[in-house]
Structure formats: structure tokens, C-alpha cells
Backbone as XML, in Angstrom:
<?xml version="1.0"?>
<chain id="A" units="angstrom">
  <residue number="1" name="TYR">
    <atom name="N" x="58.648" y="161.186" z="8.565"/>
    <atom name="CA" x="60.015" y="161.077" z="9.081"/>
    <atom name="C" x="60.029" y="161.621" z="10.494"/>
  </residue>
  <residue number="2" name="LEU">
    <atom name="N" x="60.470" y="160.827" z="11.436"/>
    <atom name="CA" x="60.453" y="161.261" z="12.833"/>
    <atom name="C" x="61.864" y="161.292" z="13.398"/>
  </residue>
  <residue number="3" name="ASN">
    <atom name="N" x="62.103" y="162.268" z="14.243"/>
    <atom name="CA" x="63.305" y="162.219" z="15.073"/>
    <atom name="C" x="62.933" y="162.772" z="16.439"/>
  </residue>
  <residue number="4" name="GLU">
    <atom name="N" x="63.934" y="163.030" z="17.288"/>
    <atom name="CA" x="63.596" y="163.427" z="18.656"/>
    <atom name="C" x="62.879" y="164.778" z="18.703"/>
  </residue>
  <residue number="5" name="LYS">
    <atom name="N" x="63.005" y="165.586" z="17.633"/>
    <atom name="CA" x="62.347" y="166.898" z="17.627"/>
    <atom name="C" x="60.931" y="166.815" z="17.068"/>
  </residue>
  <residue number="6" name="GLY">
    <atom name="N" x="60.541" y="165.624" z="16.600"/>
    <atom name="CA" x="59.206" y="165.497" z="16.037"/>
    <atom name="C" x="59.276" y="165.317" z="14.528"/>
  </residue>
  <residue number="7" name="PRO">
    <atom name="N" x="58.130" y="165.328" z="13.872"/>
    <atom name="CA" x="58.109" y="165.049" z="12.430"/>
    <atom name="C" x="58.688" y="166.197" z="11.608"/>
  </residue>
  <residue number="8" name="PHE">
    <atom name="N" x="59.406" y="165.860" z="10.565"/>
    <atom name="CA" x="59.851" y="166.848" z="9.584"/>
    <atom name="C" x="58.990" y="166.686" z="8.347"/>
  </residue>
  <residue number="9" name="LEU">
    <atom name="N" x="58.487" y="167.782" z="7.843"/>
    <atom name="CA" x="57.715" y="167.702" z="6.612"/>
    <atom name="C" x="58.604" y="167.976" z="5.409"/>
  </residue>
  <residue number="10" name="ASP">
    <atom name="N" x="59.798" y="168.505" z="5.668"/>
    <atom name="CA" x="60.703" y="168.871" z="4.579"/>
    <atom name="C" x="61.525" y="167.653" z="4.158"/>
  </residue>
  <residue number="11" name="PRO">
    <atom name="N" x="61.311" y="167.140" z="2.943"/>
    <atom name="CA" x="62.041" y="165.930" z="2.525"/>
    <atom name="C" x="63.553" y="166.137" z="2.460"/>
  </residue>
  <residue number="12" name="ASP">
    <atom name="N" x="64.003" y="167.373" z="2.134"/>
    <atom name="CA" x="65.448" y="167.623" z="2.073"/>
    <atom name="C" x="66.077" y="167.431" z="3.444"/>
  </residue>
  <residue number="13" name="GLN">
    <atom name="N" x="65.395" y="167.918" z="4.458"/>
    <atom name="CA" x="65.898" y="167.765" z="5.828"/>
    <atom name="C" x="65.947" y="166.287" z="6.201"/>
  </residue>
  <residue number="14" name="ALA">
    <atom name="N" x="64.883" y="165.572" z="5.868"/>
    <atom name="CA" x="64.819" y="164.146" z="6.185"/>
    <atom name="C" x="65.959" y="163.404" z="5.511"/>
  </residue>
  <residue number="15" name="CYS">
    <atom name="N" x="66.183" y="163.677" z="4.233"/>
    <atom name="CA" x="67.215" y="162.953" z="3.487"/>
    <atom name="C" x="68.602" y="163.315" z="3.970"/>
  </residue>
  <residue number="16" name="SER">
    <atom name="N" x="68.838" y="164.594" z="4.286"/>
    <atom name="CA" x="70.183" y="164.963" z="4.719"/>
    <atom name="C" x="70.490" y="164.307" z="6.063"/>
  </residue>
  <residue number="17" name="ASP">
    <atom name="N" x="69.497" y="164.221" z="6.944"/>
    <atom name="CA" x="69.700" y="163.525" z="8.218"/>
    <atom name="C" x="70.005" y="162.057" z="7.974"/>
  </residue>
  <residue number="18" name="TYR">
    <atom name="N" x="69.276" y="161.452" z="7.050"/>
    <atom name="CA" x="69.483" y="160.033" z="6.748"/>
    <atom name="C" x="70.899" y="159.801" z="6.236"/>
  </residue>
  <residue number="19" name="TYR">
    <atom name="N" x="71.364" y="160.629" z="5.293"/>
    <atom name="CA" x="72.692" y="160.406" z="4.727"/>
    <atom name="C" x="73.787" y="160.700" z="5.738"/>
  </residue>
  <residue number="20" name="THR">
    <atom name="N" x="73.556" y="161.627" z="6.655"/>
    <atom name="CA" x="74.517" y="161.857" z="7.741"/>
    <atom name="C" x="74.647" y="160.599" z="8.587"/>
  </residue>
  <residue number="21" name="ASP">
    <atom name="N" x="73.513" y="159.969" z="8.899"/>
    <atom name="CA" x="73.538" y="158.721" z="9.676"/>
    <atom name="C" x="74.328" y="157.643" z="8.947"/>
  </residue>
  <residue number="22" name="VAL">
    <atom name="N" x="74.098" y="157.516" z="7.642"/>
    <atom name="CA" x="74.795" y="156.489" z="6.860"/>
    <atom name="C" x="76.295" y="156.765" z="6.852"/>
  </residue>
  <residue number="23" name="TYR">
    <atom name="N" x="76.679" y="158.047" z="6.692"/>
    <atom name="CA" x="78.095" y="158.415" z="6.686"/>
    <atom name="C" x="78.764" y="157.977" z="7.989"/>
  </residue>
  <residue number="24" name="TRP">
    <atom name="N" x="78.131" y="158.292" z="9.120"/>
    <atom name="CA" x="78.741" y="157.931" z="10.397"/>
    <atom name="C" x="78.749" y="156.431" z="10.607"/>
  </residue>
  <residue number="25" name="LEU">
    <atom name="N" x="77.707" y="155.751" z="10.134"/>
    <atom name="CA" x="77.694" y="154.288" z="10.246"/>
    <atom name="C" x="78.855" y="153.675" z="9.478"/>
  </residue>
  <residue number="26" name="GLU">
    <atom name="N" x="79.115" y="154.211" z="8.283"/>
    <atom name="CA" x="80.238" y="153.704" z="7.484"/>
    <atom name="C" x="81.559" y="153.930" z="8.216"/>
  </residue>
  <residue number="27" name="ARG">
    <atom name="N" x="81.711" y="155.109" z="8.824"/>
    <atom name="CA" x="82.935" y="155.401" z="9.573"/>
    <atom name="C" x="83.095" y="154.414" z="10.730"/>
  </residue>
  <residue number="28" name="ILE">
    <atom name="N" x="82.010" y="154.184" z="11.464"/>
    <atom name="CA" x="82.050" y="153.264" z="12.611"/>
    <atom name="C" x="82.378" y="151.853" z="12.141"/>
  </residue>
  <residue number="29" name="ARG">
    <atom name="N" x="81.734" y="151.448" z="11.044"/>
    <atom name="CA" x="81.924" y="150.086" z="10.547"/>
    <atom name="C" x="83.384" y="149.871" z="10.136"/>
  </residue>
  <residue number="30" name="SER">
    <atom name="N" x="83.961" y="150.841" z="9.410"/>
    <atom name="CA" x="85.346" y="150.659" z="8.970"/>
    <atom name="C" x="86.299" y="150.662" z="10.169"/>
  </residue>
  <residue number="31" name="LEU">
    <atom name="N" x="85.982" y="151.475" z="11.172"/>
    <atom name="CA" x="86.809" y="151.508" z="12.382"/>
    <atom name="C" x="86.752" y="150.173" z="13.116"/>
  </residue>
  <residue number="32" name="LEU">
    <atom name="N" x="85.543" y="149.606" z="13.228"/>
    <atom name="CA" x="85.396" y="148.313" z="13.912"/>
    <atom name="C" x="86.127" y="147.206" z="13.160"/>
  </residue>
  <residue number="33" name="LEU">
    <atom name="N" x="86.011" y="147.210" z="11.832"/>
    <atom name="CA" x="86.687" y="146.179" z="11.041"/>
    <atom name="C" x="88.200" y="146.327" z="11.164"/>
  </residue>
  <residue number="34" name="PHE">
    <atom name="N" x="88.667" y="147.576" z="11.157"/>
    <atom name="CA" x="90.099" y="147.829" z="11.310"/>
    <atom name="C" x="90.583" y="147.319" z="12.668"/>
  </residue>
  <residue number="35" name="GLN">
    <atom name="N" x="89.799" y="147.615" z="13.705"/>
    <atom name="CA" x="90.150" y="147.180" z="15.061"/>
    <atom name="C" x="90.192" y="145.652" z="15.130"/>
  </residue>
  <residue number="36" name="LEU">
    <atom name="N" x="89.223" y="145.016" z="14.485"/>
    <atom name="CA" x="89.161" y="143.558" z="14.479"/>
    <atom name="C" x="90.397" y="142.976" z="13.782"/>
  </residue>
  <residue number="37" name="LEU">
    <atom name="N" x="90.765" y="143.557" z="12.643"/>
    <atom name="CA" x="91.953" y="143.093" z="11.916"/>
    <atom name="C" x="93.215" y="143.300" z="12.737"/>
  </residue>
  <residue number="38" name="MET">
    <atom name="N" x="93.307" y="144.449" z="13.416"/>
    <atom name="CA" x="94.486" y="144.718" z="14.239"/>
    <atom name="C" x="94.602" y="143.686" z="15.359"/>
  </residue>
  <residue number="39" name="ASN">
    <atom name="N" x="93.473" y="143.315" z="15.944"/>
    <atom name="CA" x="93.490" y="142.302" z="17.007"/>
    <atom name="C" x="94.053" y="140.986" z="16.488"/>
  </residue>
  <residue number="40" name="VAL">
    <atom name="N" x="93.679" y="140.624" z="15.272"/>
    <atom name="CA" x="94.170" y="139.370" z="14.690"/>
    <atom name="C" x="95.641" y="139.511" z="14.324"/>
  </residue>
  <residue number="41" name="CYS">
    <atom name="N" x="95.984" y="140.626" z="13.681"/>
    <atom name="CA" x="97.349" y="140.791" z="13.167"/>
    <atom name="C" x="98.382" y="140.889" z="14.277"/>
  </residue>
  <residue number="42" name="THR">
    <atom name="N" x="97.994" y="141.438" z="15.413"/>
    <atom name="CA" x="98.959" y="141.539" z="16.514"/>
    <atom name="C" x="98.972" y="140.268" z="17.350"/>
  </residue>
  <residue number="43" name="ARG">
    <atom name="N" x="98.388" y="139.202" z="16.788"/>
    <atom name="CA" x="98.385" y="137.879" z="17.410"/>
    <atom name="C" x="97.708" y="137.856" z="18.775"/>
  </residue>
  <residue number="44" name="LYS">
    <atom name="N" x="96.784" y="138.780" z="18.974"/>
    <atom name="CA" x="95.954" y="138.684" z="20.178"/>
    <atom name="C" x="94.819" y="137.748" z="19.822"/>
  </residue>
  <residue number="45" name="ARG">
    <atom name="N" x="95.102" y="136.490" z="19.729"/>
    <atom name="CA" x="94.068" y="135.552" z="19.278"/>
    <atom name="C" x="93.175" y="135.167" z="20.453"/>
  </residue>
  <residue number="46" name="ASN">
    <atom name="N" x="92.639" y="136.197" z="21.046"/>
    <atom name="CA" x="91.776" y="136.015" z="22.207"/>
    <atom name="C" x="90.345" y="135.836" z="21.699"/>
  </residue>
  <residue number="47" name="ILE">
    <atom name="N" x="89.741" y="134.705" z="22.018"/>
    <atom name="CA" x="88.392" y="134.398" z="21.514"/>
    <atom name="C" x="87.391" y="135.473" z="21.941"/>
  </residue>
  <residue number="48" name="LEU">
    <atom name="N" x="87.544" y="135.978" z="23.155"/>
    <atom name="CA" x="86.605" y="137.000" z="23.635"/>
    <atom name="C" x="86.700" y="138.268" z="22.796"/>
  </residue>
  <residue number="49" name="THR">
    <atom name="N" x="87.931" y="138.684" z="22.493"/>
    <atom name="CA" x="88.118" y="139.894" z="21.687"/>
    <atom name="C" x="87.470" y="139.727" z="20.324"/>
  </residue>
  <residue number="50" name="LEU">
    <atom name="N" x="87.729" y="138.589" z="19.685"/>
    <atom name="CA" x="87.185" y="138.356" z="18.347"/>
    <atom name="C" x="85.668" y="138.262" z="18.372"/>
  </residue>
  <residue number="51" name="SER">
    <atom name="N" x="85.126" y="137.551" z="19.365"/>
    <atom name="CA" x="83.669" y="137.378" z="19.370"/>
    <atom name="C" x="82.973" y="138.697" z="19.696"/>
  </residue>
  <residue number="52" name="SER">
    <atom name="N" x="83.573" y="139.518" z="20.575"/>
    <atom name="CA" x="82.925" y="140.799" z="20.879"/>
    <atom name="C" x="83.024" y="141.719" z="19.667"/>
  </residue>
  <residue number="53" name="GLY">
    <atom name="N" x="84.136" y="141.661" z="18.940"/>
    <atom name="CA" x="84.264" y="142.444" z="17.706"/>
    <atom name="C" x="83.233" y="142.027" z="16.677"/>
  </residue>
  <residue number="54" name="ALA">
    <atom name="N" x="83.035" y="140.714" z="16.547"/>
    <atom name="CA" x="82.049" y="140.202" z="15.587"/>
    <atom name="C" x="80.645" y="140.631" z="15.993"/>
  </residue>
  <residue number="55" name="ARG">
    <atom name="N" x="80.389" y="140.624" z="17.300"/>
    <atom name="CA" x="79.073" y="141.072" z="17.785"/>
    <atom name="C" x="78.851" y="142.537" z="17.440"/>
  </residue>
  <residue number="56" name="GLN">
    <atom name="N" x="79.889" y="143.364" z="17.620"/>
    <atom name="CA" x="79.769" y="144.791" z="17.299"/>
    <atom name="C" x="79.477" y="144.980" z="15.817"/>
  </residue>
  <residue number="57" name="VAL">
    <atom name="N" x="80.217" y="144.260" z="14.976"/>
    <atom name="CA" x="80.023" y="144.389" z="13.534"/>
    <atom name="C" x="78.614" y="143.936" z="13.156"/>
  </residue>
  <residue number="58" name="ARG">
    <atom name="N" x="78.164" y="142.839" z="13.755"/>
    <atom name="CA" x="76.797" y="142.366" z="13.469"/>
    <atom name="C" x="75.767" y="143.409" z="13.882"/>
  </residue>
  <residue number="59" name="GLY">
    <atom name="N" x="75.991" y="144.049" z="15.024"/>
    <atom name="CA" x="75.074" y="145.098" z="15.485"/>
    <atom name="C" x="75.020" y="146.255" z="14.508"/>
  </residue>
  <residue number="60" name="VAL">
    <atom name="N" x="76.195" y="146.668" z="14.008"/>
    <atom name="CA" x="76.251" y="147.771" z="13.048"/>
    <atom name="C" x="75.573" y="147.366" z="11.744"/>
  </residue>
  <residue number="61" name="VAL">
    <atom name="N" x="75.789" y="146.121" z="11.314"/>
    <atom name="CA" x="75.174" y="145.647" z="10.070"/>
    <atom name="C" x="73.651" y="145.656" z="10.196"/>
  </residue>
  <residue number="62" name="SER">
    <atom name="N" x="73.130" y="145.213" z="11.349"/>
    <atom name="CA" x="71.665" y="145.198" z="11.488"/>
    <atom name="C" x="71.123" y="146.622" z="11.539"/>
  </residue>
  <residue number="63" name="LEU">
    <atom name="N" x="71.879" y="147.541" z="12.170"/>
    <atom name="CA" x="71.475" y="148.946" z="12.189"/>
    <atom name="C" x="71.467" y="149.500" z="10.769"/>
  </residue>
  <residue number="64" name="TYR">
    <atom name="N" x="72.480" y="149.123" z="10.000"/>
    <atom name="CA" x="72.599" y="149.567" z="8.614"/>
    <atom name="C" x="71.412" y="149.067" z="7.789"/>
  </residue>
  <residue number="65" name="ARG">
    <atom name="N" x="71.011" y="147.815" z="8.022"/>
    <atom name="CA" x="69.843" y="147.266" z="7.311"/>
    <atom name="C" x="68.582" y="148.030" z="7.671"/>
  </residue>
  <residue number="66" name="ASN">
    <atom name="N" x="68.466" y="148.382" z="8.958"/>
    <atom name="CA" x="67.298" y="149.163" z="9.377"/>
    <atom name="C" x="67.275" y="150.513" z="8.676"/>
  </residue>
  <residue number="67" name="LEU">
    <atom name="N" x="68.440" y="151.136" z="8.531"/>
    <atom name="CA" x="68.514" y="152.418" z="7.830"/>
    <atom name="C" x="68.142" y="152.254" z="6.368"/>
  </residue>
  <residue number="68" name="ASN">
    <atom name="N" x="68.594" y="151.155" z="5.751"/>
    <atom name="CA" x="68.226" y="150.897" z="4.360"/>
    <atom name="C" x="66.718" y="150.776" z="4.224"/>
  </residue>
  <residue number="69" name="ALA">
    <atom name="N" x="66.092" y="150.116" z="5.190"/>
    <atom name="CA" x="64.632" y="150.017" z="5.182"/>
    <atom name="C" x="64.032" y="151.413" z="5.317"/>
  </residue>
  <residue number="70" name="GLY">
    <atom name="N" x="64.723" y="152.280" z="6.067"/>
    <atom name="CA" x="64.261" y="153.662" z="6.236"/>
    <atom name="C" x="64.208" y="154.437" z="4.937"/>
  </residue>
  <residue number="71" name="THR">
    <atom name="N" x="65.101" y="154.142" z="3.991"/>
    <atom name="CA" x="65.065" y="154.875" z="2.714"/>
    <atom name="C" x="63.812" y="154.545" z="1.949"/>
  </residue>
  <residue number="72" name="HIS">
    <atom name="N" x="63.367" y="153.292" z="2.031"/>
    <atom name="CA" x="62.135" y="152.937" z="1.321"/>
    <atom name="C" x="60.979" y="153.734" z="1.910"/>
  </residue>
  <residue number="73" name="CYS">
    <atom name="N" x="61.002" y="153.875" z="3.216"/>
    <atom name="CA" x="59.965" y="154.659" z="3.886"/>
    <atom name="C" x="60.031" y="156.104" z="3.401"/>
  </residue>
  <residue number="74" name="LEU">
    <atom name="N" x="61.247" y="156.659" z="3.316"/>
    <atom name="CA" x="61.418" y="158.035" z="2.838"/>
    <atom name="C" x="60.905" y="158.189" z="1.417"/>
  </residue>
  <residue number="75" name="SER">
    <atom name="N" x="61.266" y="157.235" z="0.553"/>
    <atom name="CA" x="60.876" y="157.383" z="-0.842"/>
    <atom name="C" x="59.364" y="157.244" z="-0.992"/>
  </residue>
  <residue number="76" name="ASP">
    <atom name="N" x="58.748" y="156.390" z="-0.169"/>
    <atom name="CA" x="57.287" y="156.273" z="-0.223"/>
    <atom name="C" x="56.623" y="157.569" z="0.234"/>
  </residue>
  <residue number="77" name="THR">
    <atom name="N" x="57.207" y="158.167" z="1.277"/>
    <atom name="CA" x="56.575" y="159.352" z="1.859"/>
    <atom name="C" x="56.782" y="160.591" z="1.000"/>
  </residue>
  <residue number="78" name="PHE">
    <atom name="N" x="58.025" y="160.777" z="0.530"/>
    <atom name="CA" x="58.360" y="162.029" z="-0.149"/>
    <atom name="C" x="58.588" y="161.866" z="-1.640"/>
  </residue>
  <residue number="79" name="GLY">
    <atom name="N" x="58.573" y="160.637" z="-2.117"/>
    <atom name="CA" x="58.825" y="160.411" z="-3.536"/>
    <atom name="C" x="60.249" y="160.732" z="-3.952"/>
  </residue>
  <residue number="80" name="VAL">
    <atom name="N" x="61.223" y="160.514" z="-3.022"/>
    <atom name="CA" x="62.635" y="160.786" z="-3.373"/>
    <atom name="C" x="63.278" y="159.522" z="-3.919"/>
  </residue>
</chain>
């Protein structure tokens, strides 16, 4: 498990960092979806707004998938 401080050998530390990342990703994702819905509901049917919102959500989803792949790496390394 690597981060900017270098490798952690402690699986608890690795897992707690991972779940913190997931928590914040969920918060960001719900905020982006809420913002996207508000844009539609307030009749700002601006194609640019919607497409940039969709791009943001897609970016978060791909980041989320990468994190999910990270759990497999964690479980292989630490047996969690």
C-alpha cells in the first residue's frame, strides 16, 4: 500500500485510509448528482452545464472503480 509518505506495512492504516477515500468520494458523487439535478430542475437546460456535469460524474465513477480495484490489491496483500 503506497501513499505520498511511502509504504505502510500496517493493514489497519491502509484500510482506514482506503475507507476515508471512499467516504469522501461518496460525498463528492452525491454533491455532483445533486448539482446536476438542480441544473435541470431550475430549467437551466444548458447543454454545456449538463455535459460538464456528466463528465465530472464519469470522472468520479472511474476514480471509484480504481478504488474498488485497490481493495482487491489490499486483500491480496494483507488478507483483509
